[in-house]
Tab-separated table of C-alpha atoms (C1' of nucleotides) in Angstrom:
chain	number	residue	atom	x	y	z
F	197	MET	CA	56.988	47.317	-42.097
F	198	GLY	CA	57.729	45.453	-38.984
F	199	ARG	CA	60.694	43.292	-38.555
F	200	SER	CA	61.467	39.869	-39.800
F	201	PRO	CA	61.326	36.941	-37.436
F	202	CYS	CA	64.688	36.460	-35.810
F	203	CYS	CA	65.208	33.029	-37.266
F	204	ASP	CA	64.397	33.956	-40.867
F	205	GLN	CA	67.822	35.341	-41.411
F	206	ASP	CA	69.440	32.406	-39.690
F	207	LYS	CA	68.994	30.053	-42.579
F	208	GLY	CA	69.635	26.435	-41.842
F	209	VAL	CA	69.479	26.796	-38.091
F	210	LYS	CA	68.603	23.679	-36.225
F	211	LYS	CA	65.155	23.313	-34.735
F	212	GLY	CA	63.500	20.804	-32.514
F	213	PRO	CA	64.679	19.069	-29.378
F	214	TRP	CA	68.013	20.028	-27.965
F	215	LEU	CA	70.838	17.518	-27.815
F	216	PRO	CA	72.892	17.111	-24.646
F	217	GLU	CA	75.934	18.493	-26.458
F	218	GLU	CA	74.023	21.613	-27.391
F	219	ASP	CA	72.905	22.031	-23.823
F	220	ASP	CA	76.497	21.673	-22.668
F	221	LYS	CA	77.711	24.274	-25.122
F	222	LEU	CA	75.033	26.762	-24.157
F	223	THR	CA	75.512	26.209	-20.438
F	224	ALA	CA	79.268	26.483	-20.700
F	225	TYR	CA	79.063	29.687	-22.673
F	226	ILE	CA	76.594	31.378	-20.370
F	227	ASN	CA	78.434	30.269	-17.255
F	228	GLU	CA	81.542	31.879	-18.611
F	229	ASN	CA	80.164	34.960	-20.325
F	230	GLY	CA	76.674	35.412	-19.034
F	231	TYR	CA	73.871	36.214	-21.398
F	232	GLY	CA	72.863	39.484	-22.894
F	233	ASN	CA	72.636	39.575	-26.623
F	234	TRP	CA	70.727	36.485	-27.528
F	235	ARG	CA	70.977	37.183	-31.207
F	236	SER	CA	74.694	36.990	-31.279
F	237	LEU	CA	75.005	34.344	-28.600
F	238	PRO	CA	74.528	31.247	-30.765
F	239	LYS	CA	77.395	32.139	-33.045
F	240	LEU	CA	79.661	32.964	-30.128
F	241	ALA	CA	78.699	29.778	-28.354
F	242	GLY	CA	79.179	27.688	-31.469
F	243	LEU	CA	75.555	26.695	-31.736
F	244	ASN	CA	73.557	26.317	-34.906
F	245	ARG	CA	70.437	27.685	-33.265
F	246	CYS	CA	68.643	30.978	-33.369
F	247	GLY	CA	68.972	33.303	-30.416
F	248	LYS	CA	65.388	32.931	-29.500
F	249	SER	CA	65.693	29.199	-29.249
F	250	CYS	CA	68.781	29.574	-27.071
F	251	ARG	CA	67.018	31.990	-24.764
F	252	LEU	CA	64.035	29.718	-24.448
F	253	ARG	CA	66.194	26.695	-23.729
F	254	TRP	CA	68.138	28.535	-21.073
F	255	MET	CA	65.165	30.200	-19.431
F	256	ASN	CA	62.901	27.172	-19.412
F	257	TYR	CA	65.285	24.321	-18.920
F	258	LEU	CA	68.960	24.963	-18.307
F	259	ARG	CA	68.881	27.765	-15.759
F	260	PRO	CA	70.438	26.461	-12.549
F	261	ASP	CA	67.645	27.762	-10.335
F	262	ILE	CA	64.960	25.894	-12.204
F	263	ARG	CA	62.835	23.834	-9.889
F	264	ARG	CA	61.410	20.759	-11.499
F	265	GLY	CA	58.945	18.158	-10.396
F	266	LYS	CA	55.405	18.052	-9.214
F	267	PHE	CA	53.726	21.254	-8.161
F	268	SER	CA	52.959	21.375	-4.463
F	269	ASP	CA	49.484	22.114	-3.120
F	270	GLU	CA	50.760	25.474	-2.025
F	271	GLU	CA	52.051	26.255	-5.484
F	272	GLU	CA	48.754	25.168	-6.994
F	273	SER	CA	46.756	27.405	-4.752
F	274	THR	CA	49.107	30.287	-5.501
F	275	ILE	CA	48.665	29.738	-9.195
F	276	VAL	CA	44.892	29.701	-8.939
F	277	ARG	CA	44.846	32.784	-6.786
F	278	LEU	CA	47.171	34.676	-9.072
F	279	HIS	CA	45.409	33.485	-12.181
F	280	ALA	CA	42.133	34.786	-10.836
F	281	LEU	CA	43.881	38.055	-10.218
F	282	LEU	CA	46.083	38.377	-13.274
F	283	GLY	CA	44.612	36.112	-15.905
F	284	ASN	CA	47.012	34.441	-18.320
F	285	LYS	CA	49.964	36.562	-17.251
F	286	TRP	CA	52.175	33.538	-16.903
F	287	SER	CA	55.397	35.397	-16.485
F	288	LYS	CA	53.948	37.481	-13.680
F	289	ILE	CA	52.571	34.382	-12.019
F	290	ALA	CA	55.947	32.722	-12.429
F	291	GLY	CA	57.479	35.689	-10.661
F	292	HIS	CA	55.708	34.596	-7.510
F	293	LEU	CA	56.843	31.011	-7.794
F	294	PRO	CA	60.615	30.820	-7.426
F	295	GLY	CA	62.177	28.300	-9.734
F	296	ARG	CA	59.101	27.856	-11.869
F	297	THR	CA	58.983	29.126	-15.426
F	298	ASP	CA	56.096	30.785	-17.166
F	299	ASN	CA	56.071	28.003	-19.714
F	300	GLU	CA	55.908	25.329	-17.059
F	301	ILE	CA	53.097	27.084	-15.230
F	302	LYS	CA	51.219	27.635	-18.457
F	303	ASN	CA	51.537	23.979	-19.368
F	304	TYR	CA	50.547	22.882	-15.899
F	305	TRP	CA	47.530	25.133	-15.983
F	306	ASN	CA	46.379	23.905	-19.349
F	307	THR	CA	46.871	20.233	-18.648
F	308	HIS	CA	45.951	19.897	-14.973
F	309	MET	CA	44.426	22.839	-13.272
F	310	ARG	CA	41.969	23.779	-15.953
F	311	LYS	CA	40.571	20.289	-15.764
F	312	LYS	CA	40.405	20.375	-12.010
F	313	LEU	CA	38.490	23.600	-12.008
F	314	LEU	CA	36.139	22.364	-14.678
F	315	GLN	CA	35.462	19.237	-12.671
F	316	MET	CA	34.709	21.428	-9.722
F	317	GLY	CA	32.251	23.329	-11.852
F	318	ILE	CA	34.355	26.450	-11.885
F	319	ASP	CA	35.016	28.307	-15.063
F	320	PRO	CA	38.819	28.386	-15.390
F	321	VAL	CA	38.658	31.718	-17.158
F	322	THR	CA	36.351	33.673	-14.908
F	323	HIS	CA	36.821	31.558	-11.775
F	324	GLU	CA	33.089	31.757	-11.322
F	325	PRO	CA	30.730	28.816	-11.094
F	326	ARG	CA	29.895	27.622	-14.557
F	327	THR	CA	26.397	28.264	-15.847
F	328	ASN	CA	26.726	27.354	-19.514
F	329	ASP	CA	23.939	29.817	-20.067
F	330	LEU	CA	21.473	27.434	-18.567
F	331	SER	CA	19.468	30.120	-16.916
F	332	PRO	CA	16.198	28.411	-17.754
F	333	ILE	CA	17.378	25.381	-15.827
F	334	LEU	CA	18.470	27.601	-13.008
F	335	ASP	CA	15.056	29.166	-13.005
F	336	VAL	CA	13.438	25.774	-12.614
F	337	SER	CA	15.780	24.859	-9.826
F	338	GLN	CA	15.223	28.118	-8.071
F	339	MET	CA	11.483	27.781	-8.393
F	340	LEU	CA	11.792	24.440	-6.700
F	341	ALA	CA	13.897	25.907	-3.966
F	342	ALA	CA	11.590	28.827	-3.486
F	343	ALA	CA	8.589	26.588	-3.229
F	344	ILE	CA	10.322	24.450	-0.674
F	345	ASN	CA	11.500	27.381	1.348
F	346	ASN	CA	8.062	28.891	1.324
F	347	GLY	CA	6.743	25.775	2.946
F	348	GLN	CA	4.569	24.908	0.028
F	349	PHE	CA	5.277	21.231	0.395
F	350	GLY	CA	2.980	20.938	3.334
F	351	ASN	CA	3.140	21.508	7.014
F	352	ASN	CA	5.621	19.002	8.273
F	353	ASN	CA	3.392	16.045	7.719
F	354	LEU	CA	4.482	15.040	4.308
F	355	LEU	CA	4.419	11.405	5.181
F	356	ASN	CA	0.709	11.768	5.134
F	357	ASN	CA	0.693	13.278	1.734
F	358	ASN	CA	1.775	10.823	-0.890
F	359	THR	CA	1.316	13.249	-3.715
F	360	ALA	CA	3.441	15.890	-2.169
F	361	LEU	CA	6.199	13.452	-1.327
F	362	GLU	CA	6.016	11.995	-4.765
F	363	ASP	CA	6.382	15.458	-6.173
F	364	ILE	CA	9.363	16.094	-3.995
F	365	LEU	CA	10.988	12.911	-5.128
F	366	LYS	CA	10.356	13.650	-8.751
F	367	LEU	CA	11.696	17.105	-8.378
F	368	GLN	CA	14.697	15.916	-6.462
F	369	LEU	CA	15.458	13.540	-9.266
F	370	ILE	CA	15.253	16.372	-11.724
F	371	HIS	CA	17.238	18.547	-9.402
F	372	LYS	CA	19.973	15.938	-9.278
F	373	MET	CA	20.020	15.701	-13.037
F	374	LEU	CA	20.470	19.413	-13.257
F	375	GLN	CA	23.227	19.278	-10.687
F	376	ILE	CA	25.035	16.704	-12.741
F	377	ILE	CA	24.781	18.869	-15.810
F	378	THR	CA	25.937	21.980	-14.015
F	379	PRO	CA	27.130	20.992	-10.574
F	380	LYS	CA	27.937	24.468	-9.382
F	381	ALA	CA	25.220	26.356	-11.121
F	382	ILE	CA	22.438	24.417	-9.483
F	383	PRO	CA	22.185	25.171	-5.807
F	384	ASN	CA	21.342	22.491	-3.314
F	385	ILE	CA	17.916	22.359	-1.885
F	386	SER	CA	19.137	21.903	1.638
F	387	SER	CA	21.402	24.865	1.445
F	388	PHE	CA	18.917	27.585	0.774
F	389	LYS	CA	17.949	28.378	4.281
F	390	THR	CA	21.006	27.081	6.001
F	391	ASN	CA	23.159	29.380	3.978
F	392	LEU	CA	21.439	32.346	5.466
F	393	LEU	CA	22.027	31.174	8.974
F	394	ASN	CA	25.274	29.402	8.567
F	395	PRO	CA	27.002	30.868	5.562
F	396	LYS	CA	29.568	28.732	3.885
F	397	PRO	CA	32.458	30.358	2.082
F	398	GLU	CA	32.535	29.965	-1.650
F	399	PRO	CA	35.122	27.386	-2.645
F	400	VAL	CA	36.707	29.684	-5.116
F	401	VAL	CA	39.710	31.897	-5.246
F	402	ASN	CA	39.923	33.285	-1.752
F	403	SER	CA	39.332	30.025	-0.017
F	404	PHE	CA	41.666	28.122	-2.246
F	405	ASN	CA	43.940	26.806	0.404
F	406	THR	CA	46.185	23.821	0.174
F	407	ASN	CA	43.304	21.431	0.456
F	408	SER	CA	40.957	23.306	-1.717
F	409	VAL	CA	42.405	22.358	-5.030
F	410	ASN	CA	39.881	19.622	-4.858
F	411	PRO	CA	37.488	20.945	-2.280
F	412	LYS	CA	34.390	19.178	-1.225
F	413	PRO	CA	31.540	20.281	-3.407
F	414	ASP	CA	28.305	21.479	-1.920
F	415	PRO	CA	26.677	18.903	0.275
F	416	PRO	CA	23.970	16.916	-1.418
F	417	ALA	CA	20.403	17.820	-0.989
F	418	GLY	CA	18.496	15.896	1.590
F	419	LEU	CA	15.287	15.676	3.486
F	420	PHE	CA	15.330	17.068	6.966
F	421	ILE	CA	13.412	15.192	9.523
F	422	ASN	CA	12.062	16.397	12.794
F	423	GLN	CA	9.650	15.092	15.374
F	424	SER	CA	6.633	16.059	13.397
F	425	GLY	CA	7.637	14.610	10.106
F	426	ILE	CA	9.796	15.256	7.110
F	427	THR	CA	10.548	18.694	5.955
F	428	PRO	CA	12.524	19.544	2.910
F	429	GLU	CA	13.861	22.574	4.651
F	430	ALA	CA	16.267	22.741	7.515
F	431	THR	CA	14.848	24.764	10.320
F	432	SER	CA	17.094	26.593	12.703
F	433	ASP	CA	16.893	23.604	15.014
F	434	PHE	CA	18.184	21.234	12.428
F	435	ILE	CA	21.004	22.829	10.640
F	436	PRO	CA	23.543	20.267	9.648
F	437	SER	CA	27.025	21.588	9.450
F	438	TYR	CA	28.638	21.569	6.086
F	439	GLU	CA	31.220	19.067	7.199
F	440	ASN	CA	28.672	16.792	8.811
F	441	VAL	CA	26.550	16.788	5.756
F	442	TRP	CA	29.429	15.823	3.656
F	443	ASP	CA	30.918	13.167	5.894
F	444	GLY	CA	30.562	9.747	4.444
F	445	PHE	CA	30.747	10.831	0.852
F	446	GLU	CA	33.592	10.166	-1.434
F	447	ASP	CA	34.902	13.040	-3.456
F	448	ASN	CA	33.056	13.440	-6.714
F	449	GLN	CA	30.501	10.878	-5.694
F	450	LEU	CA	27.086	11.744	-6.891
F	451	PRO	CA	24.389	11.913	-4.310
F	452	GLY	CA	21.556	9.535	-4.853
F	453	LEU	CA	17.929	9.823	-4.151
F	454	VAL	CA	15.629	8.829	-1.390
F	455	THR	CA	14.053	5.463	-1.715
F	456	VAL	CA	10.689	4.996	-0.076
F	457	SER	CA	8.482	1.978	-0.047
F	458	GLN	CA	4.899	2.375	-1.031
F	459	GLU	CA	3.922	0.523	2.097
F	460	SER	CA	5.749	3.050	4.183
F	461	LEU	CA	3.916	5.807	2.515
F	462	ASN	CA	0.602	4.145	3.143
F	463	THR	CA	1.241	3.392	6.777
F	464	ALA	CA	2.922	6.536	7.861
F	465	LYS	CA	1.050	8.540	10.404
F	466	PRO	CA	1.479	12.125	11.326
F	467	GLY	CA	3.595	12.914	14.295
F	468	THR	CA	5.137	9.484	14.518
F	469	SER	CA	8.236	9.893	12.529
F	470	THR	CA	10.835	9.414	15.165
F	471	THR	CA	14.288	8.464	14.113
F	472	THR	CA	13.463	4.795	14.189
F	473	LYS	CA	10.252	5.285	12.349
F	474	VAL	CA	11.937	7.333	9.779
F	475	ASN	CA	14.479	4.672	9.256
F	476	ASP	CA	11.678	2.262	8.624
F	477	HIS	CA	10.010	4.495	6.189
F	478	ILE	CA	12.741	6.192	4.421
F	479	ARG	CA	15.895	4.573	3.343
F	480	THR	CA	18.436	6.732	1.795
F	481	GLY	CA	20.472	5.833	-1.179
F	482	MET	CA	23.334	8.202	-1.408
F	483	MET	CA	21.066	10.967	-0.375
F	484	PRO	CA	21.275	11.618	3.309
F	485	CYS	CA	18.372	11.998	5.656
F	486	TYR	CA	19.006	14.076	8.715
F	487	TYR	CA	17.505	13.996	12.107
F	488	GLY	CA	18.705	17.283	13.423
F	489	ASP	CA	22.314	17.312	12.465
F	490	GLN	CA	22.558	13.580	12.583
F	491	LEU	CA	22.933	11.677	9.391
F	492	LEU	CA	20.498	8.823	9.604
F	493	GLU	CA	21.859	6.685	6.843
F	494	THR	CA	25.203	6.266	5.290
F	495	PRO	CA	25.083	6.698	1.570
F	496	SER	CA	25.827	3.151	0.731
F	497	THR	CA	22.517	1.643	-0.207
F	498	GLY	CA	19.345	2.426	-2.031
F	499	SER	CA	18.433	3.173	-5.563
F	500	VAL	CA	17.055	5.673	-7.907
F	501	SER	CA	13.749	4.605	-9.164
F	502	VAL	CA	11.012	7.094	-9.386
F	503	SER	CA	8.351	5.842	-11.659
F	504	PRO	CA	6.064	8.755	-12.108
F	505	GLU	CA	2.889	6.828	-12.714
F	506	THR	CA	3.107	4.118	-10.148
F	507	THR	CA	5.155	5.819	-7.504
F	508	SER	CA	6.781	2.465	-6.916
F	509	LEU	CA	9.696	3.642	-4.981
F	510	ASN	CA	11.952	0.706	-4.436
F	511	HIS	CA	12.613	-0.737	-1.091
F	512	PRO	CA	16.306	-1.016	-0.391
F	513	SER	CA	16.114	-4.773	-0.237
F	514	THR	CA	15.292	-4.763	-3.907
F	515	ALA	CA	17.499	-1.883	-4.789
F	516	GLN	CA	19.900	-2.648	-7.549
F	517	HIS	CA	21.862	0.502	-7.856
F	518	SER	CA	23.923	2.384	-5.429
F	519	SER	CA	26.776	4.038	-7.165
F	520	GLY	CA	26.971	7.409	-8.800
F	521	SER	CA	27.724	5.904	-12.163
F	522	ASP	CA	24.615	3.810	-11.951
F	523	PHE	CA	22.680	6.951	-11.570
F	524	LEU	CA	23.113	7.587	-15.255
F	525	GLU	CA	21.767	4.161	-16.073
F	526	ASP	CA	18.771	4.865	-13.932
F	527	TRP	CA	18.403	8.166	-15.566
F	528	GLU	CA	18.500	6.520	-18.929
F	529	LYS	CA	15.854	4.032	-17.855
F	530	PHE	CA	13.814	6.824	-16.493
F	531	LEU	CA	14.004	8.662	-19.766
F	532	ASP	CA	13.169	5.518	-21.684
F	533	ASP	CA	10.251	4.724	-19.488
F	534	GLU	CA	7.051	4.982	-21.442
F	535	THR	CA	5.514	6.774	-18.521
F	536	SER	CA	8.127	9.453	-18.654
F	537	ASP	CA	6.287	11.509	-21.190
F	538	SER	CA	3.503	12.221	-18.818
F	539	CYS	CA	5.954	12.892	-16.069
F	540	TRP	CA	7.791	15.435	-18.110
F	541	LYS	CA	4.540	16.866	-19.308
F	542	SER	CA	3.346	17.318	-15.766
F	543	PHE	CA	6.705	18.704	-14.783
F	544	LEU	CA	6.589	21.196	-17.589
F	545	ASP	CA	3.064	22.048	-16.623
F	546	LEU	CA	4.230	22.664	-13.121
F	547	THR	CA	6.988	24.942	-14.158
F	548	SER	CA	5.375	26.752	-17.035
F	549	PRO	CA	4.699	30.423	-16.451
F	550	THR	CA	1.014	29.971	-17.150
F	551	SER	CA	0.521	27.307	-14.561
F	552	SER	CA	-0.173	27.878	-10.940
F	553	PRO	CA	3.052	28.964	-9.298
F	554	VAL	CA	2.733	26.420	-6.529
F	555	PRO	CA	0.911	23.423	-7.870
F	556	TRP	CA	1.495	20.907	-5.124
V	1388	DA	C1'	50.012	-7.626	-30.198
V	1389	DA	C1'	48.901	-3.799	-32.822
V	1390	DA	C1'	46.437	0.340	-33.607
V	1391	DA	C1'	44.157	4.226	-31.788
V	1392	DT	C1'	43.733	7.649	-28.559
V	1393	DG	C1'	45.032	10.639	-24.832
V	1394	DC	C1'	48.287	13.191	-22.254
V	1395	DG	C1'	52.262	15.935	-20.856
V	1396	DC	C1'	55.697	18.828	-22.051
V	1397	DA	C1'	59.366	21.045	-24.696
V	1398	DA	C1'	59.772	23.950	-28.301
V	1399	DC	C1'	58.143	27.019	-31.912
V	1400	DC	C1'	55.743	31.074	-33.756
V	1401	DG	C1'	53.964	35.572	-34.112
V	1402	DC	C1'	53.138	39.671	-31.878
V	1403	DA	C1'	53.893	43.683	-28.889
V	1404	DG	C1'	56.518	46.718	-26.020
V	1405	DG	C1'	60.791	48.904	-25.113
V	1406	DT	C1'	65.002	51.025	-26.622
V	1407	DG	C1'	68.556	53.113	-29.324
V	1408	DC	C1'	70.022	55.304	-33.417
Y	251	DA	C1'	59.387	60.871	-35.747
Y	252	DG	C1'	60.404	56.779	-37.847
Y	253	DC	C1'	62.789	52.711	-38.253
Y	254	DA	C1'	65.293	48.593	-36.847
Y	255	DC	C1'	66.417	45.647	-33.405
Y	256	DC	C1'	66.004	42.975	-29.081
Y	257	DT	C1'	63.501	40.780	-25.639
Y	258	DG	C1'	59.643	38.819	-23.495
Y	259	DC	C1'	55.107	36.943	-23.605
Y	260	DG	C1'	51.205	33.997	-24.630
Y	261	DG	C1'	49.140	30.818	-27.846
Y	262	DT	C1'	49.915	26.802	-30.374
Y	263	DT	C1'	52.147	22.752	-32.218
Y	264	DG	C1'	54.259	18.415	-32.445
Y	265	DC	C1'	56.671	14.647	-30.482
Y	266	DG	C1'	57.200	10.837	-27.362
Y	267	DC	C1'	55.256	8.077	-24.012
Y	268	DA	C1'	51.312	5.859	-21.652
Y	269	DT	C1'	46.938	4.010	-21.741
Y	270	DT	C1'	42.984	2.118	-23.882
Y	271	DT	C1'	40.554	-0.401	-27.414
DNA sequence: AAAATGCGCAACCGCAGGTGC
DNA sequence: AGCACCTGCGGTTGCGCATTT
């Protein structure tokens, strides 16, 4: 049954990389006679190769209309679009890219574009945001978002409420951790309400333009500040644009967390958090604070240090960490911290189904 | 400087669909 | 209808080079 592989009967045929002389022979033969019967071609061309190998060499390398070199942004976006549409139909995709071979596109996909998509948090197979089946984590994140959007964090006078702010900071830390694990699966706190009013296109297939091979990820979460205090939600008056939110951040840079001095927390008074005041009280690390659509701090200073028991939130003057990579060190310290157990316990208590749905 | 590791790419392999006898 | 053959496709492998340890 079936047929034997074409090369089985061609005993002793050469395999492996082609020599320049072989290329010359094949090219000369095809230029003169064209190609048609690949099986008989090697003998006629004087090559000790199987027909399949000759075809492959011609189609993928020797053809005069082959276009070599780096893929352009336009080609990349075409590939992604077509891949989302057609899947691994490399020859069909190649049909839309003159001069590119299916093999070249396949290789390029597997070595470059897959990685890019993964880094962007997009599943290269489904072209959907990756979830890694972390629905429980998503649930936690969405609970947080829901609580924030429902105004459960207080009525715009959080500076007066150390516990609530502490909770926010803890949860933002956790939120950031989750975002690092699954950057696309975990939505940003600041985007929940703004998305409804100012929808942002998904950075997937359809919006994959020449710049979107490495599009800016969702803007980092932040605290929104208005005249009456800090609010974790952006009201219609204070909707930062997507671009504005992102400005000042390097690609792939991890957003940091708010750093607040204990003194600031103690001295803050309701209704006094003007821009200047806020700057005194809240220093942002890489996490932006907004006054309206204005970014109050550039993401260049600050640290991640949320000690759950002491609430000793570092002042920027003593901050030691500022980069995204340091975040992991801080995370590690946080996890090592002997007080962490109680923090996690309280966090789990907060999020367990049996606990009060809105504990803060 | 040498070994280990990672990466990119050309080439190979097996299978499936199409076609002709 | 069944078989053999050819071609094309997609997955995988292996080599050579570059980078890291």
